[in-house]
Amino acid sequence: MSFCREGSSREGSYRERRDPVNRGPQPVAIVTGASGGIGAATSRQLSLKGYRVAVLFFQSSSAAHALAAEVDGRAYQADVADPTAMADVVTRVEAELGPIAVAISNAGTYEEVALEDVTDAQWRRTIRIHLGGGFHLARAVVPGMRARRRGSIVFVASELALLGSTHASPYVAAKSALIGLARSLARELAPEIRVNVVAPGPVDTPLLPDRDRRPEYVSSIPLGRIGSPDEIAAAIVHVAEATWTTGAVYSPSGGLVIQ
Amino acid sequence: MTDDSPVDRPVALVTGAGGGLGSAIVTRLASAGWQVAPSSHGHGSLSADLAVPTQARSLVARVIEQYGRLDLVVANHAAMAMATVDEHPVDDWWRIVDTNLSGSFHLAQAGATHLRRTHGSIIFVSSEWGVTGWPKASAYASSKAGLIGLTRALAKELAPDIRVNAIAPGIIDTEQLRVDAGAQGISLAEMKAHYAAVAPLQRIATREEISASVAFLASPDAAFYTGQVLHPNGGTTLGS
């Protein structure tokens, strides 16, 4: 949170940043899984950068609405695994807030499960949320971005996609597939639209399993600690605005990914 | 392996066995002494639509019933279609992912119990495009990238009982190339020249070169390999 406070004092309050008279038309950012953790931190930082943020949530309605009020954005409910729902919500966001300049696919779940115990429904749901979350969002925002010849898309993956894991094969496969999607779209949509990936290591959010908070694990991270949501959000916002970067996989992970 | 009586020889399940690469893998493994159980969608007693989880499980059960053991799974089947991300019909996009990625997962899941018994291995056939991404191939490239993550995850999870590796081949000289050329309205020769031009080795691969990588990963020579991806691609991933 300290990053946000620093940003606030340096760059002014959310509302000052958004004065349409002084700033011209505000760029719009859409963030999925925005009600908490990395998504909420990203929404706050985008807002400080001058974006009007569409705060997408699936279940956490009150948290999403509180955040939307805080950042002077707007909250929208949608299931990222549902292509029709995502197309509809993008249409609503563009009608109500304006053309989307930045799209962040961040929504996700994390479940630990042994290979033999993965149910068909669990596998399907994991792939539909993580890979589908990126695919359905990209599919919905691309036509408008292409028409405007401008846009930036960031997928939030995981360092586990690069390193594997002993206990979350559906999650790892889905996040790894998301990297393949980003690399394909980076080539397909250049030069108008950039597509990048942020693959965070273990971050202090409710999704983080207890095993990743154990001292013996944390001490195995070269930088000696887990990350904060603000540190990941800073990476996401940076990559979203990095105008000569596309198809990149950036892994803020305390040194867990050194390759 | 060739000294063993047929009933004791190790058994390899190869999916997509009717395709260009698949048939070369079958031949190569057979010549290395494997009993090969070839599965091909729509053909023979081991036919399976691997987009359907129950069919992946039924395929493994039929192999056990017919051959009595399982030592190697080569997940080589694939569906493919090209379109831009917003023009690709959403159901078809998911059919490709469900066949290539989910089908391979369900095959590995069903095979794991038997492979633990034999200390066997799994080989996923990914693709150069899964490593680099490819325009108008987001479904295929996503599915093949997912297989690389799955390789790393299952290699860790199933060690030390089962080795899990992958290959990510470049463009191969198969009948599929003629189909792809037709779809793009160019000749087969133009198609080959196009792909050869971007590879440092200045050509596309033969089926035998790629099946050799599979045979190596399956062999005792690769007993210390797990979680690895071989990239027989003529150097394309070095950049053009």
Short mmCIF file of C-alpha atoms in Angstrom, two decimals, chain B residues 66-164:
data_model
loop_
_atom_site.label_atom_id
_atom_site.label_comp_id
_atom_site.label_asym_id
_atom_site.label_seq_id
_atom_site.Cartn_x
_atom_site.Cartn_y
_atom_site.Cartn_z
CA GLN B 66 -5.02 -55.76 -25.38
CA TYR B 67 -1.35 -55.50 -24.40
CA GLY B 68 -1.34 -56.10 -20.64
CA ARG B 69 0.99 -53.23 -19.72
CA LEU B 70 1.93 -49.66 -20.50
CA ASP B 71 5.48 -48.24 -20.52
CA LEU B 72 5.27 -45.16 -22.70
CA VAL B 73 2.64 -42.65 -23.75
CA VAL B 74 3.40 -40.48 -26.77
CA ALA B 75 0.70 -37.79 -26.94
CA ASN B 76 1.07 -36.84 -30.59
CA HIS B 77 -2.53 -36.24 -31.70
CA ALA B 78 -3.47 -32.69 -32.67
CA ALA B 79 -6.25 -30.57 -34.10
CA MET B 80 -5.35 -27.45 -36.04
CA ALA B 81 -7.10 -24.53 -37.69
CA MET B 82 -5.96 -20.99 -38.38
CA ALA B 83 -7.85 -17.71 -37.93
CA THR B 84 -7.35 -14.37 -36.21
CA VAL B 85 -8.32 -14.31 -32.55
CA ASP B 86 -11.52 -12.34 -33.06
CA GLU B 87 -12.61 -14.24 -36.20
CA HIS B 88 -11.90 -17.75 -34.96
CA PRO B 89 -15.29 -19.29 -34.00
CA VAL B 90 -15.10 -19.65 -30.25
CA ASP B 91 -16.27 -23.28 -30.18
CA ASP B 92 -13.69 -24.30 -32.76
CA TRP B 93 -10.95 -22.46 -30.85
CA TRP B 94 -11.81 -24.44 -27.74
CA ARG B 95 -12.10 -27.72 -29.67
CA ILE B 96 -8.44 -27.33 -30.64
CA VAL B 97 -7.36 -26.62 -27.05
CA ASP B 98 -9.55 -29.40 -25.66
CA THR B 99 -8.12 -31.91 -28.13
CA ASN B 100 -4.45 -30.99 -27.95
CA LEU B 101 -3.96 -29.83 -24.36
CA SER B 102 -6.86 -31.34 -22.40
CA GLY B 103 -6.71 -34.59 -24.37
CA SER B 104 -3.02 -34.97 -23.55
CA PHE B 105 -3.69 -34.22 -19.89
CA HIS B 106 -6.46 -36.80 -19.63
CA LEU B 107 -4.27 -39.35 -21.40
CA ALA B 108 -1.41 -38.73 -18.95
CA GLN B 109 -3.81 -38.88 -16.02
CA ALA B 110 -5.29 -42.19 -17.17
CA GLY B 111 -1.87 -43.62 -17.98
CA ALA B 112 -0.10 -42.55 -14.78
CA THR B 113 -1.29 -45.49 -12.65
CA HIS B 114 0.08 -47.99 -15.16
CA LEU B 115 3.27 -46.02 -15.88
CA ARG B 116 4.09 -45.91 -12.16
CA ARG B 117 4.14 -49.73 -12.19
CA THR B 118 6.53 -49.93 -15.12
CA HIS B 119 8.59 -46.81 -14.28
CA GLY B 120 7.64 -45.60 -17.70
CA SER B 121 7.60 -42.23 -19.38
CA ILE B 122 5.39 -39.71 -21.11
CA ILE B 123 6.33 -37.66 -24.16
CA PHE B 124 4.18 -34.72 -25.20
CA VAL B 125 4.49 -33.58 -28.80
CA SER B 126 4.42 -29.79 -28.56
CA SER B 127 5.47 -27.46 -31.37
CA GLU B 128 7.88 -24.68 -32.19
CA TRP B 129 4.78 -22.50 -32.42
CA GLY B 130 4.03 -23.30 -28.78
CA VAL B 131 7.40 -21.78 -27.92
CA THR B 132 7.35 -18.77 -30.21
CA GLY B 133 3.66 -18.14 -30.72
CA TRP B 134 2.30 -17.75 -34.25
CA PRO B 135 -0.09 -15.27 -35.88
CA LYS B 136 -3.56 -16.67 -36.68
CA ALA B 137 -2.69 -19.81 -34.69
CA SER B 138 -3.58 -18.71 -31.18
CA ALA B 139 -5.60 -21.84 -30.34
CA TYR B 140 -2.95 -24.25 -31.62
CA ALA B 141 -0.02 -22.30 -30.14
CA SER B 142 -1.80 -21.91 -26.77
CA SER B 143 -2.47 -25.63 -26.63
CA LYS B 144 1.14 -26.47 -27.51
CA ALA B 145 2.51 -23.92 -25.00
CA GLY B 146 0.25 -25.47 -22.39
CA LEU B 147 1.89 -28.84 -23.06
CA ILE B 148 5.27 -27.37 -22.14
CA GLY B 149 3.92 -26.23 -18.76
CA LEU B 150 2.24 -29.60 -18.32
CA THR B 151 5.58 -31.29 -19.03
CA ARG B 152 7.29 -29.29 -16.28
CA ALA B 153 4.46 -29.81 -13.79
CA LEU B 154 4.08 -33.55 -14.31
CA ALA B 155 7.85 -34.10 -14.44
CA LYS B 156 8.08 -32.70 -10.92
CA GLU B 157 4.92 -34.33 -9.64
CA LEU B 158 5.49 -37.84 -11.03
CA ALA B 159 9.22 -38.06 -10.29
CA PRO B 160 10.97 -40.32 -9.57
CA ASP B 161 8.56 -42.96 -10.90
CA ILE B 162 7.71 -41.51 -14.30
CA ARG B 163 9.79 -39.33 -16.60
CA VAL B 164 7.91 -36.62 -18.52
#
